[in-house]
Amino acid sequence: MLIGGQFVRSESGRYIQVADPMELGGTKENVPWGSRKDVRDAVVVARGAWEGWSGRTAYNRGQILYRLGEMLEARHGELTRSLERGGLDGSAAAAEVSATIDRCVSYAGWADKYQSLFASLNPVAGPHFNFTVPESMGVVGVVAPARPALLGLLGAVLPIITSGNTVVVLASEADPRTALVLGEALATSDLPAGVINVITGRASELLVHLAKHMDVSAIDLHAVEPSLVKKAEEAAILNVKRVRTRSLDDGAWFDADGASSPRWIERFVEMKSIWHPAGS
Amino acid sequence: MAARSGNGSSMTSVEKQRVMYPDFTAPSVDKVMVEERAGSLGKRSIKKEAKVAGLYLAISMMDLTTLEGKDSPGKVTQLCQKAMHPSASPGVPPCAAICVYPKLVPVAKRALAGSTVKVASVATSFPSGLSALEVKLEDVRRAVEWGADEIDMVIDRGAFLAGEHTRVFDEIAATKEACGQAHLKVILETGELHTYDNVRRASRIAMLAGADFIKTSTGKVVPAATPPVTLVMLEAIRDFYIETGKLIGMKPAGGIRTAKQVLHYLVLVKETLGDAWLTPDLFRIGASTLLNDVLMQLEKERTGAYQSGDYFSKD
């Protein structure tokens, strides 16, 4: 797991065994099985990182995301292999990694442009300017889809962090290994520690705790089964968290136009209106 | 206890010390073992009712502290309100005291009128303690006159490290006298004493000279309070109690920020000195950021949800 830029084991000491089809003899690998405490630790560091990350200029956030794309490019082979071990064939795995890099570059470009689309100068009856501008919300909890494991995770996370939010993401249960390889790219990029925190484990166990945490401002659920969504929504009532859900099929994740839309950024921003005297 | 003077000029200084001063020697401390023990006592997992009870107790032992150059009457008044009513939740006790610079004592006194919260003041040229003794004593007298119930003094670490133990003893004794009815807490500034042996000896000197409390740090030097240093001081208090029958209080201060840490300190006290010391009269915690974390933990126990720092006042 990646929490605050550190690769940590679960404090609970538990682990999940993931099959490795590339190895003979049914070898399995151990992946940390995150606990409620791990979720809490991740939220604490994500909240700590939020001030710095949201305080950077949008241009600088764009630069950092672009650099993240470069780091993924450098690990193209490794990420492809990991996806293959998760059950994809070679060409599909390579295509997913390429699409993920493109997604990164795309949101790097949006970082200092989406505000212009969603902000407005509002007409008011009085000698004032009235602006509405989008701002980041804080810590957002994300449940990544099971597939595509890499594009789904980063595709969900990138639009959220582009505006300055920080995330705690529960990685795909079907292929948690790839999320950890991705973690290495995250840790070696310029992305400040704590902006993306990756937890591996069971969403059915951890999601409710994430939704209940009062320091999490919103949650974004991808392809989560309805009964669990309902539980998360009930838990999120405590501090009126924003809950968004989506169930995209594989094709939709690969649709560069649809899934790179600034509307994805808009899902997790707060609109702030400011009054300013216009003078005589 | 002030040192007697003017007694037989024919004696050498060593002989004088032997006659006029109590024995300052303290047992040397096994660094490895004290760190091991302090660490192992911190590993206990305290849950549910015991945790809640421990956290309530910790709040009642807290000295909310503001010691900055920019402190203002407004800030102190606000902190006093927080000390009297730390939380809107039922059952949360008031804190033990407010700790401020002498000039702000009257403000705190007014704000706390009618409550059980005491006013502590750092006198004696806090935090360095590097002034003439008369100046320090005047500082103390003035703070007491303005209404301080407790005085936190700093020892002259330079003098202590230079081996001038009798001078340190005399200064503490003189300060105790200047305190009158006010309680005296002696800050050793353990971060500057370098060794556990020094901490142990300084603790003994302070207790022999009349300290009501011994306190680890000013909060201005890193490292401040640590569990091993606190354990060394608690053991000094225990031995002093066995030797003299006097109950001396303990106050770790600086660097205690989380509910988990504060429970660790309570375990140290219980295991070293016993339940008798688990009262605000004999154990205090100097903290400025700890209260919020404790309140957040209590709310978490009450509601089952981890809290956001945004829901608690930011002082």
XYZ file of N, CA, C and O in Angstrom, chain A residues 36-37 39-40 47 50 209 212-216 238-239, chain B residues 260 293 296-297 300 303-311:
112
model
N -9.209 -0.848 8.802
C -9.834 0.438 9.117
C -8.782 1.452 9.565
O -8.841 2.623 9.230
N -7.802 0.978 10.345
C -6.755 1.878 10.833
C -5.910 2.400 9.674
O -5.490 3.565 9.672
N -6.964 2.888 6.686
C -7.799 3.901 6.036
C -7.688 5.218 6.792
O -7.488 6.282 6.221
N -7.758 5.121 8.091
C -7.687 6.334 8.898
C -6.325 7.018 8.737
O -6.249 8.233 8.550
N -5.275 14.531 4.304
C -5.724 15.852 4.781
C -4.513 16.776 4.975
O -4.546 17.951 4.638
N -3.345 18.053 1.641
C -4.306 18.836 0.862
C -3.935 20.321 0.771
O -3.978 20.929 -0.293
N -16.105 2.523 6.469
C -15.260 3.336 7.366
C -14.782 4.607 6.667
O -14.678 5.668 7.278
N -17.658 6.940 6.542
C -18.042 7.467 7.860
C -17.066 8.537 8.370
O -17.390 9.318 9.246
N -15.855 8.515 7.825
C -14.813 9.417 8.337
C -15.205 10.877 8.082
O -15.442 11.267 6.943
N -15.240 11.661 9.155
C -15.726 13.039 9.021
C -14.754 13.947 8.270
O -15.101 15.056 7.900
N -13.517 13.485 8.104
C -12.537 14.322 7.417
C -12.466 14.000 5.921
O -11.654 14.557 5.213
N -13.317 13.080 5.476
C -13.403 12.798 4.043
C -14.561 13.634 3.503
O -15.667 13.589 4.028
N -23.642 11.362 7.856
C -23.158 12.033 9.076
C -22.660 13.451 8.831
O -23.006 14.364 9.563
N -21.814 13.618 7.804
C -21.365 14.988 7.527
C -21.757 15.417 6.111
O -21.077 16.218 5.490
N -3.150 9.152 21.852
C -2.400 7.920 22.069
C -1.177 8.179 22.958
O -0.886 7.425 23.882
N -7.001 16.826 19.787
C -6.932 15.418 19.390
C -7.683 14.546 20.393
O -8.367 13.600 20.015
N -11.293 14.934 19.736
C -11.657 14.203 18.525
C -11.796 12.709 18.816
O -12.714 12.053 18.326
N -10.899 12.189 19.639
C -10.972 10.765 19.995
C -12.225 10.469 20.813
O -12.862 9.435 20.629
N -15.057 10.394 18.595
C -15.015 9.155 17.808
C -15.584 7.991 18.630
O -16.351 7.173 18.113
N -19.478 8.648 18.774
C -20.295 8.539 17.566
C -19.902 7.360 16.681
O -20.656 6.977 15.798
N -18.695 6.824 16.880
C -18.230 5.729 16.036
C -17.586 6.195 14.749
O -17.137 5.384 13.959
N -17.525 7.509 14.524
C -16.910 8.002 13.283
C -15.673 8.832 13.600
O -15.688 9.632 14.539
N -14.616 8.643 12.811
C -13.433 9.491 12.974
C -13.804 10.918 12.623
O -14.577 11.160 11.696
N -13.223 11.870 13.360
C -13.642 13.265 13.242
C -12.754 14.088 12.327
O -11.638 13.697 12.019
N -13.254 15.225 11.952
C -12.463 16.169 11.170
C -11.963 17.283 12.076
O -12.707 17.771 12.935
N -10.705 17.677 11.884
C -10.139 18.770 12.673
C -10.902 20.070 12.484
O -10.861 20.962 13.330
N -11.636 20.160 11.377
C -12.368 21.396 11.086
C -13.491 21.665 12.085
O -14.005 22.778 12.156
N -13.927 20.621 12.799
C -15.052 20.809 13.721
C -14.615 21.257 15.111
O -15.420 21.330 16.020
